[in-house]
mmCIF file of C-alpha atoms and ligand atoms in Angstrom:
data_model
loop_
_atom_site.group_PDB
_atom_site.id
_atom_site.type_symbol
_atom_site.label_atom_id
_atom_site.label_comp_id
_atom_site.label_asym_id
_atom_site.label_seq_id
_atom_site.Cartn_x
_atom_site.Cartn_y
_atom_site.Cartn_z
ATOM 1 C CA UNK A 289 -81.782 117.331 22.126
ATOM 2 C CA UNK A 290 -78.190 116.299 22.901
ATOM 3 C CA UNK A 291 -77.423 112.680 22.124
ATOM 4 C CA UNK A 292 -74.189 110.762 22.813
ATOM 5 C CA UNK A 293 -73.653 107.475 20.985
ATOM 6 C CA UNK A 294 -71.209 105.548 23.181
ATOM 7 C CA UNK A 295 -70.659 102.654 20.747
ATOM 8 C CA UNK A 296 -70.479 102.894 16.942
ATOM 9 C CA UNK A 297 -68.476 101.274 14.137
ATOM 10 C CA UNK A 298 -68.355 103.956 11.415
ATOM 11 C CA UNK A 299 -65.150 102.489 9.980
ATOM 12 C CA UNK A 300 -67.277 99.528 8.841
ATOM 13 C CA UNK A 301 -67.213 98.909 5.076
ATOM 14 C CA UNK A 302 -70.997 99.261 4.879
ATOM 15 C CA UNK A 303 -70.471 103.075 5.157
ATOM 16 C CA UNK A 304 -67.752 103.291 2.494
ATOM 17 C CA UNK A 305 -70.133 104.624 -0.144
ATOM 18 C CA UNK A 306 -71.792 107.419 1.854
ATOM 19 C CA UNK A 307 -70.018 107.892 5.202
ATOM 20 C CA UNK A 308 -69.967 111.725 5.063
ATOM 21 C CA UNK A 309 -73.688 111.914 4.290
ATOM 22 C CA UNK A 310 -74.518 109.483 7.101
ATOM 23 C CA UNK A 311 -72.515 111.562 9.605
ATOM 24 C CA UNK A 312 -74.236 114.745 8.324
ATOM 25 C CA UNK A 313 -77.647 113.149 8.954
ATOM 26 C CA UNK A 314 -76.508 111.964 12.378
ATOM 27 C CA UNK A 315 -75.491 115.540 13.285
ATOM 28 C CA UNK A 316 -78.842 116.856 12.060
ATOM 29 C CA UNK A 317 -80.603 114.351 14.358
ATOM 30 C CA UNK A 318 -78.969 115.959 17.422
ATOM 31 C CA UNK A 319 -76.068 113.564 17.967
ATOM 32 C CA UNK A 320 -73.273 115.702 19.425
ATOM 33 C CA UNK A 321 -70.673 112.969 19.957
ATOM 34 C CA UNK A 322 -70.058 109.365 19.068
ATOM 35 C CA UNK A 323 -67.324 106.917 20.034
ATOM 36 C CA UNK A 324 -65.919 104.700 17.310
ATOM 37 C CA UNK A 325 -65.148 101.303 18.796
ATOM 38 C CA UNK A 326 -62.300 99.113 17.525
ATOM 39 C CA UNK A 327 -62.831 95.375 17.283
ATOM 40 C CA UNK A 328 -60.141 93.905 15.016
ATOM 41 C CA UNK A 329 -56.684 94.782 13.666
ATOM 42 C CA UNK A 330 -58.024 96.775 10.695
ATOM 43 C CA UNK A 331 -60.281 98.864 12.926
ATOM 44 C CA UNK A 332 -57.351 100.083 15.019
ATOM 45 C CA UNK A 333 -56.392 102.089 11.937
ATOM 46 C CA UNK A 334 -60.004 102.605 10.855
ATOM 47 C CA UNK A 335 -60.851 104.255 14.174
ATOM 48 C CA UNK A 336 -57.939 106.704 13.880
ATOM 49 C CA UNK A 337 -59.153 107.631 10.379
ATOM 50 C CA UNK A 338 -62.623 108.365 11.784
ATOM 51 C CA UNK A 339 -61.060 110.630 14.454
ATOM 52 C CA UNK A 340 -59.166 112.534 11.751
ATOM 53 C CA UNK A 341 -62.306 113.115 9.693
ATOM 54 C CA UNK A 342 -65.000 113.882 12.284
ATOM 55 C CA UNK A 343 -64.117 116.366 15.042
ATOM 56 C CA UNK A 344 -67.015 115.329 17.303
ATOM 57 C CA UNK A 345 -65.802 111.719 17.433
ATOM 58 C CA UNK A 346 -63.813 109.844 20.043
ATOM 59 C CA UNK A 347 -62.381 106.350 19.754
ATOM 60 C CA UNK A 348 -61.410 103.191 21.579
ATOM 61 C CA UNK A 349 -58.693 100.670 20.741
ATOM 62 C CA UNK A 350 -58.908 96.965 21.548
ATOM 63 C CA UNK A 351 -59.486 93.511 20.120
ATOM 64 C CA UNK A 352 -62.881 91.762 20.250
ATOM 65 C CA UNK A 353 -62.877 88.179 21.652
ATOM 66 C CA UNK A 354 -63.851 86.703 18.263
ATOM 67 C CA UNK A 355 -60.738 88.297 16.699
ATOM 68 C CA UNK A 356 -57.997 87.171 19.102
ATOM 69 C CA UNK A 357 -56.843 84.092 17.168
ATOM 70 C CA UNK A 358 -53.707 85.612 15.590
ATOM 71 C CA UNK A 359 -53.055 88.165 18.278
ATOM 72 C CA UNK A 360 -49.576 88.729 19.703
ATOM 73 C CA UNK A 361 -47.833 91.097 22.077
ATOM 74 C CA UNK A 362 -46.832 93.518 19.289
ATOM 75 C CA UNK A 363 -50.514 94.446 18.912
ATOM 76 C CA UNK A 364 -50.656 95.341 22.602
ATOM 77 C CA UNK A 365 -47.648 97.626 22.069
ATOM 78 C CA UNK A 366 -49.371 99.194 19.065
ATOM 79 C CA UNK A 367 -52.535 99.858 21.094
ATOM 80 C CA UNK A 368 -50.512 101.318 23.969
ATOM 81 C CA UNK A 369 -48.525 103.615 21.716
ATOM 82 C CA UNK A 370 -51.536 104.861 19.750
ATOM 83 C CA UNK A 371 -53.480 105.464 22.957
ATOM 84 C CA UNK A 372 -50.648 107.445 24.534
ATOM 85 C CA UNK A 373 -50.281 109.574 21.403
ATOM 86 C CA UNK A 374 -53.943 110.521 20.919
ATOM 87 C CA UNK A 375 -55.993 112.082 23.698
ATOM 88 C CA UNK A 376 -59.232 111.338 21.822
ATOM 89 C CA UNK A 377 -58.691 107.616 22.448
ATOM 90 C CA UNK A 378 -60.890 107.404 25.526
ATOM 91 C CA UNK A 379 -61.050 103.690 26.405
ATOM 92 C CA UNK A 380 -59.780 100.174 25.717
ATOM 93 C CA UNK A 381 -62.327 98.044 23.861
ATOM 94 C CA UNK A 382 -64.216 96.286 22.788
ATOM 95 C CA UNK A 383 -62.801 93.394 24.809
ATOM 96 C CA UNK A 384 -64.404 90.438 26.567
ATOM 97 C CA UNK A 385 -65.751 86.957 25.919
ATOM 98 C CA UNK A 386 -67.990 85.584 23.168
ATOM 99 C CA UNK A 387 -69.098 81.949 23.375
ATOM 100 C CA UNK A 388 -71.979 82.403 20.949
ATOM 101 C CA UNK A 389 -70.464 80.921 17.813
ATOM 102 C CA UNK A 390 -67.411 78.866 16.932
ATOM 103 C CA UNK A 391 -64.829 81.482 17.804
ATOM 104 C CA UNK A 392 -61.361 81.159 19.306
ATOM 105 C CA UNK A 393 -61.174 78.698 22.243
ATOM 106 C CA UNK A 394 -62.244 79.929 25.668
ATOM 107 C CA UNK A 395 -58.696 79.832 27.046
ATOM 108 C CA UNK A 396 -57.293 82.219 24.451
ATOM 109 C CA UNK A 397 -60.311 84.520 24.767
ATOM 110 C CA UNK A 398 -59.761 84.653 28.532
ATOM 111 C CA UNK A 399 -56.020 85.190 28.083
ATOM 112 C CA UNK A 400 -56.456 88.239 25.813
ATOM 113 C CA UNK A 401 -59.340 89.584 27.885
ATOM 114 C CA UNK A 402 -57.095 89.588 30.966
ATOM 115 C CA UNK A 403 -54.163 90.985 28.994
ATOM 116 C CA UNK A 404 -56.228 93.903 27.700
ATOM 117 C CA UNK A 405 -57.669 94.616 31.159
ATOM 118 C CA UNK A 406 -54.061 94.884 32.366
ATOM 119 C CA UNK A 407 -53.322 97.189 29.435
ATOM 120 C CA UNK A 408 -56.261 99.443 30.346
ATOM 121 C CA UNK A 409 -54.928 99.651 33.890
ATOM 122 C CA UNK A 410 -51.425 100.545 32.646
ATOM 123 C CA UNK A 411 -52.881 103.242 30.401
ATOM 124 C CA UNK A 412 -55.369 104.515 32.987
ATOM 125 C CA UNK A 413 -58.388 104.045 30.703
ATOM 126 C CA UNK A 414 -61.918 102.695 31.223
ATOM 127 C CA UNK A 415 -62.992 99.532 29.375
ATOM 128 C CA UNK A 416 -65.725 98.695 26.852
ATOM 129 C CA UNK A 417 -66.888 95.137 27.554
ATOM 130 C CA UNK A 418 -68.381 92.734 25.017
ATOM 131 C CA UNK A 419 -70.019 89.654 26.569
ATOM 132 C CA UNK A 420 -72.127 87.151 24.670
ATOM 133 C CA UNK A 421 -73.297 83.837 26.146
ATOM 134 C CA UNK A 422 -70.514 84.225 28.726
ATOM 135 C CA UNK A 423 -72.283 85.967 31.602
ATOM 136 C CA UNK A 424 -70.569 84.389 34.624
ATOM 137 C CA UNK A 425 -67.058 84.105 33.139
ATOM 138 C CA UNK A 426 -67.141 87.783 32.108
ATOM 139 C CA UNK A 427 -68.206 88.864 35.575
ATOM 140 C CA UNK A 428 -65.612 86.624 37.232
ATOM 141 C CA UNK A 429 -62.675 87.904 35.158
ATOM 142 C CA UNK A 430 -63.715 91.539 35.644
ATOM 143 C CA UNK A 431 -63.939 90.903 39.396
ATOM 144 C CA UNK A 432 -60.606 89.050 39.531
ATOM 145 C CA UNK A 433 -58.907 91.971 37.722
ATOM 146 C CA UNK A 434 -60.772 94.615 39.762
ATOM 147 C CA UNK A 435 -61.731 96.351 36.549
ATOM 148 C CA UNK A 436 -64.123 98.525 38.556
ATOM 149 C CA UNK A 437 -61.007 100.554 39.428
ATOM 150 C CA UNK A 438 -60.832 101.633 35.767
ATOM 151 C CA UNK A 439 -64.593 101.749 35.270
ATOM 152 C CA UNK A 440 -66.354 100.992 32.049
ATOM 153 C CA UNK A 441 -69.468 99.942 30.213
ATOM 154 C CA UNK A 442 -71.073 96.549 29.692
ATOM 155 C CA UNK A 443 -71.935 97.060 26.055
ATOM 156 C CA UNK A 444 -75.140 95.671 24.496
ATOM 157 C CA UNK A 445 -76.194 94.353 27.884
ATOM 158 C CA UNK A 446 -77.875 90.959 27.501
ATOM 159 C CA UNK A 447 -77.799 89.372 30.973
ATOM 160 C CA UNK A 448 -80.380 89.313 33.758
ATOM 161 C CA UNK A 449 -81.607 92.159 35.955
ATOM 162 C CA UNK A 450 -79.803 90.496 38.889
ATOM 163 C CA UNK A 451 -76.509 90.604 36.993
ATOM 164 C CA UNK A 452 -77.158 94.234 35.994
ATOM 165 C CA UNK A 453 -77.563 95.118 39.673
ATOM 166 C CA UNK A 454 -74.190 93.517 40.495
ATOM 167 C CA UNK A 455 -72.501 95.621 37.799
ATOM 168 C CA UNK A 456 -74.259 98.792 38.904
ATOM 169 C CA UNK A 457 -73.108 98.177 42.467
ATOM 170 C CA UNK A 458 -69.526 98.215 41.173
ATOM 171 C CA UNK A 459 -70.104 101.454 39.296
ATOM 172 C CA UNK A 460 -70.266 100.140 35.732
ATOM 173 C CA UNK A 461 -72.461 101.693 33.070
ATOM 174 C CA UNK A 462 -74.985 99.562 31.214
ATOM 175 C CA UNK A 463 -75.107 100.106 27.423
ATOM 176 C CA UNK A 464 -78.621 99.991 25.961
ATOM 177 C CA UNK A 465 -79.387 100.147 22.255
ATOM 178 C CA UNK A 466 -81.848 99.065 19.591
ATOM 179 C CA UNK A 467 -82.478 95.633 21.129
ATOM 180 C CA UNK A 468 -84.663 97.263 23.814
ATOM 181 C CA UNK A 469 -87.255 97.949 21.084
ATOM 182 C CA UNK A 470 -87.371 94.339 19.875
ATOM 183 C CA UNK A 471 -90.525 92.344 20.570
ATOM 184 C CA UNK A 472 -88.644 89.493 22.277
ATOM 185 C CA UNK A 473 -86.501 91.709 24.547
ATOM 186 C CA UNK A 474 -88.500 91.218 27.740
ATOM 187 C CA UNK A 475 -85.407 90.693 29.931
ATOM 188 C CA UNK A 476 -83.679 93.821 28.632
ATOM 189 C CA UNK A 477 -86.814 95.849 29.380
ATOM 190 C CA UNK A 478 -86.703 94.499 32.969
ATOM 191 C CA UNK A 479 -83.031 95.487 33.124
ATOM 192 C CA UNK A 480 -83.895 98.971 31.827
ATOM 193 C CA UNK A 481 -86.567 99.328 34.474
ATOM 194 C CA UNK A 482 -84.339 98.346 37.401
ATOM 195 C CA UNK A 483 -81.044 100.026 36.432
ATOM 196 C CA UNK A 484 -80.928 103.630 37.709
ATOM 197 C CA UNK A 485 -80.880 106.243 34.940
ATOM 198 C CA UNK A 486 -77.459 107.403 36.239
ATOM 199 C CA UNK A 487 -75.958 104.084 35.105
ATOM 200 C CA UNK A 488 -77.421 103.911 31.585
ATOM 201 C CA UNK A 489 -75.678 105.015 28.385
ATOM 202 C CA UNK A 490 -77.110 104.974 24.860
ATOM 203 C CA UNK A 491 -75.361 103.025 22.119
ATOM 204 C CA UNK A 492 -76.119 101.911 18.593
ATOM 205 C CA UNK A 493 -73.452 99.283 17.806
ATOM 206 C CA UNK A 494 -74.091 100.565 14.283
ATOM 207 C CA UNK A 495 -74.163 99.326 11.544
ATOM 208 C CA UNK A 496 -75.817 96.558 13.591
ATOM 209 C CA UNK A 497 -78.898 96.349 15.813
ATOM 210 C CA UNK A 498 -81.123 99.064 14.334
ATOM 211 C CA UNK A 499 -84.225 99.652 16.483
ATOM 212 C CA UNK A 500 -87.789 98.872 15.385
ATOM 213 C CA UNK A 501 -89.105 99.841 12.787
ATOM 214 C CA UNK A 502 -85.669 99.710 11.090
ATOM 215 C CA UNK A 503 -84.700 96.313 12.501
ATOM 216 C CA UNK A 504 -82.382 94.486 10.075
ATOM 217 C CA UNK A 505 -81.438 97.667 8.200
ATOM 218 C CA UNK A 506 -78.112 99.496 8.468
ATOM 219 C CA UNK A 507 -78.123 101.415 11.756
ATOM 220 C CA UNK A 508 -76.815 104.937 12.566
ATOM 221 C CA UNK A 509 -76.642 107.151 15.658
ATOM 222 C CA UNK A 510 -79.687 109.209 14.626
ATOM 223 C CA UNK A 511 -81.844 106.173 15.457
ATOM 224 C CA UNK A 512 -81.000 106.634 19.145
ATOM 225 C CA UNK A 513 -84.052 108.908 19.467
ATOM 226 C CA UNK A 514 -86.141 105.716 19.108
ATOM 227 C CA UNK A 515 -84.094 103.976 21.813
ATOM 228 C CA UNK A 516 -84.449 107.007 24.104
ATOM 229 C CA UNK A 517 -88.224 106.997 23.572
ATOM 230 C CA UNK A 518 -88.459 103.318 24.521
ATOM 231 C CA UNK A 519 -86.365 103.817 27.671
ATOM 232 C CA UNK A 520 -88.526 106.854 28.539
ATOM 233 C CA UNK A 521 -91.694 104.772 28.153
ATOM 234 C CA UNK A 522 -90.309 101.992 30.380
ATOM 235 C CA UNK A 523 -89.160 104.412 33.086
ATOM 236 C CA UNK A 524 -92.157 106.750 32.886
ATOM 237 C CA UNK A 525 -90.069 109.858 32.151
ATOM 238 C CA UNK A 526 -89.555 112.074 29.087
ATOM 239 C CA UNK A 527 -87.259 111.187 26.187
ATOM 240 C CA UNK A 528 -85.535 114.577 26.709
ATOM 241 C CA UNK A 529 -84.657 113.532 30.262
ATOM 242 C CA UNK A 530 -83.273 110.208 28.980
ATOM 243 C CA UNK A 531 -81.117 111.977 26.383
ATOM 244 C CA UNK A 532 -79.744 114.632 28.741
ATOM 245 C CA UNK A 533 -79.019 112.173 31.577
ATOM 246 C CA UNK A 534 -77.349 109.575 29.337
ATOM 247 C CA UNK A 535 -75.336 112.362 27.666
ATOM 248 C CA UNK A 536 -73.901 113.345 31.048
ATOM 249 C CA UNK A 537 -73.319 109.673 31.888
ATOM 250 C CA UNK A 538 -71.326 109.191 28.670
ATOM 251 C CA UNK A 539 -69.085 112.157 29.560
ATOM 252 C CA UNK A 540 -68.474 110.520 32.931
ATOM 253 C CA UNK A 541 -67.868 107.047 31.479
ATOM 254 C CA UNK A 542 -65.239 108.301 29.022
ATOM 255 C CA UNK A 543 -63.898 110.943 31.458
ATOM 256 C CA UNK A 544 -64.577 113.837 29.140
ATOM 257 C CA UNK A 545 -65.078 116.287 31.969
HETATM 258 NI NI1 NI B 670 -69.645 96.751 18.833
#
């Protein structure tokens, strides 16, 4: 089976003790590629280190909405320069809005979301979108900026089936991970049912969001077989079909062919 993890954080400190062994196990589980996603200043460097070490990896550069407090224009220049100088940087992200906890104020989140959407357009890259408790504002800013021109993925999708349909109509991919296996994830299972397979990509968000029965433990891309099985069950198709289709979708999302 070929598996493509479209969203991982292997630069996270929780892998510092055994990163090579984890990646070995991930390879053995059939994961052919993974994309290491930047979220804060340290992970801009951390992602480049991952690319140097693991030839099957790709990366994204961008600043997560919870991390925009001390951001300035020099960081945008750094992202632009690093993206231009490394063809394995495949997208700008993760960027977006997060109203879930006491993060930076909404105005500065929106400012840096828009700024990084502009940056993606300048660089000609797709976007990886993080949206938590900010469904309508995320959709509105993406629409205002016509981000569908760049294309991208709504990572860890957590909105309604109706909202998923609006994104699909604009050509976005919907990222589905371990949450789909959680007992209380009724809405995400509805989303999974109604979104066409051609618009779904697999993602772990590891080290977070491990699927059942590993919920709460450190996650890794090898666990995507469990996510693929759940999607297969919901859609009434085989897990092999889910893996091969989402693999092709990931290549399309990140323009790897
Ligand atoms: Ni993430």
